Short mmCIF file of C-alpha atoms in Angstrom, two decimals:
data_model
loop_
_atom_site.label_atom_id
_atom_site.label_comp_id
_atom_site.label_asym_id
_atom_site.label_seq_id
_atom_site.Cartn_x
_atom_site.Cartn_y
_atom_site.Cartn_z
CA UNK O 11 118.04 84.97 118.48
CA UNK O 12 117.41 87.62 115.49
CA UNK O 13 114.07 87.76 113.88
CA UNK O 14 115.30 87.57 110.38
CA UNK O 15 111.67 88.25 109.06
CA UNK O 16 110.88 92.13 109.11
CA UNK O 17 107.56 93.70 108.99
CA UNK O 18 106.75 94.68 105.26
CA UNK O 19 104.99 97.53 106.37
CA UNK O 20 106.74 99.72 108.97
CA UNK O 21 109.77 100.81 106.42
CA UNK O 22 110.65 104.35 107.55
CA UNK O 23 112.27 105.13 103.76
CA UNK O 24 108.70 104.32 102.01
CA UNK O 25 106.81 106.82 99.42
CA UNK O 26 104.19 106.76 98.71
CA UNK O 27 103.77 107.25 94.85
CA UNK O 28 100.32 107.38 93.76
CA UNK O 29 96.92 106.06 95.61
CA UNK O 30 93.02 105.73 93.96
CA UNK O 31 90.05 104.09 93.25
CA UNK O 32 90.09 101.02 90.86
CA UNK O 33 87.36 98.22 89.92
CA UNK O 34 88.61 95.02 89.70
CA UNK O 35 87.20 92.41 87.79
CA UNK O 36 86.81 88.81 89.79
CA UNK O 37 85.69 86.45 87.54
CA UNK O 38 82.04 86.85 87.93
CA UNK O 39 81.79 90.11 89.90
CA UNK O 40 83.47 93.77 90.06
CA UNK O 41 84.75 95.23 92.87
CA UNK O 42 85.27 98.65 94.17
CA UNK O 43 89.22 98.63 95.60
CA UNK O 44 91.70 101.74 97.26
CA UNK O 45 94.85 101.10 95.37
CA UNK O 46 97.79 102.78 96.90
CA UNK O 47 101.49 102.43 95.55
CA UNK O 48 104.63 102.42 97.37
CA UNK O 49 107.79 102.43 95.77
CA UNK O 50 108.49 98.88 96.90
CA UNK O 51 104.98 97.20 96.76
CA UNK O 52 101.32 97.45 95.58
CA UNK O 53 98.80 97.14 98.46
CA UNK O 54 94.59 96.80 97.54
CA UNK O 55 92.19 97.24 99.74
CA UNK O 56 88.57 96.38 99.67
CA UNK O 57 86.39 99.64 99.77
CA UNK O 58 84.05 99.30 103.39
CA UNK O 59 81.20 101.60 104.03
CA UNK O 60 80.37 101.89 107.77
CA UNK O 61 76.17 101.03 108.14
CA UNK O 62 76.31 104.06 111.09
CA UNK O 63 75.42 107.51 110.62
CA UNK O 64 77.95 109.72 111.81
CA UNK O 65 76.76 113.20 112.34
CA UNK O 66 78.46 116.89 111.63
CA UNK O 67 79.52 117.16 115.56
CA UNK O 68 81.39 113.19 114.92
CA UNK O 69 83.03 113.60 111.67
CA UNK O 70 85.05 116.46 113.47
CA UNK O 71 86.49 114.05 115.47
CA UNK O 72 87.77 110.93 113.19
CA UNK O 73 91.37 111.83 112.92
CA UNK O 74 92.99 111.85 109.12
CA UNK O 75 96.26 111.21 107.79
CA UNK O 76 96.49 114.64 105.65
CA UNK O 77 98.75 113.11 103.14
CA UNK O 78 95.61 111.16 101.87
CA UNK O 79 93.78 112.13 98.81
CA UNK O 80 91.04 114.36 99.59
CA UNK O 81 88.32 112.06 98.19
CA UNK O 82 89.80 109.69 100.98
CA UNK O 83 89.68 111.94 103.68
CA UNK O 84 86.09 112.35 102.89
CA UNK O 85 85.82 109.00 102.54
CA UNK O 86 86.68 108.49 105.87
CA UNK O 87 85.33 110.97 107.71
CA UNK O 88 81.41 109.72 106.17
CA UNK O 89 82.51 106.16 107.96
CA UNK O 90 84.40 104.77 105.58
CA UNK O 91 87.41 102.76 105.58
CA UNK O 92 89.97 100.48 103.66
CA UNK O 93 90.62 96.68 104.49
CA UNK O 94 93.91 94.82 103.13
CA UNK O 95 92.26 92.71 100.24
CA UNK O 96 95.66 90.38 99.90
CA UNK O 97 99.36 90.20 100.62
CA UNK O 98 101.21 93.73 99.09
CA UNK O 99 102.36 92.61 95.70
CA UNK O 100 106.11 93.72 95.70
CA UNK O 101 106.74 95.66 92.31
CA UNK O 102 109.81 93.36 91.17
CA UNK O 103 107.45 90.80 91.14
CA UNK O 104 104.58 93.13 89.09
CA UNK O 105 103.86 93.07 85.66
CA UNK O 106 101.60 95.04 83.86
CA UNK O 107 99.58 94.81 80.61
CA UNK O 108 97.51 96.85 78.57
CA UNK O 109 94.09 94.75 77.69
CA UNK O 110 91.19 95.78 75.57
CA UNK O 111 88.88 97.36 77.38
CA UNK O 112 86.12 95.48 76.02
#
């Protein structure tokens, strides 16, 4: 039998279209996300900061993606990293407002 549910993630025809820092207001707290935008869906991540040290001679070897952002890339390679916050929001399903930013 077919597996009629594909993996949202592993499209080959993706783009990525834009990708940055954000804070996002939860009712009672901010938080610092990684938004990055596909042409089919919004994924956020939650902003991690690895506790260990890494030094010059480690950094060398943490392997990044060099389509990133360069503030992501050095991001990374200080420990760093970027944890799905919820399900990718597909953009027909998006809608966007201006609000006040008071």
């Amino acid at each position: 039998r077919e597996n009629s549910s594909e993996n949202i993630l592993s499209s080959a025809n993706r783009l990525l279209l834009h990708e940055g820092k954000l804070t996002l207001a939860e009712s009672t707290r901010l938080l610092d996300v990684y938004l990055f935008l596909f042409d089919d869906f919004l994924l956020i991540t939650k902003i991690k900061r690895n506790k260990k040290k890494y030094t010059s001679s480690d950094t060398g070897l943490i392997p990044v993606c060099p389509s990133l952002t360069p503030e992501l890339q050095s991001f990374i390679r200080e420990g760093g990293f970027c944890t799905v916050l919820d399900q990718p929001i597909p953009l027909d399903r998006l809608i966007l407002k201006n609000v006040d930013p008071i």
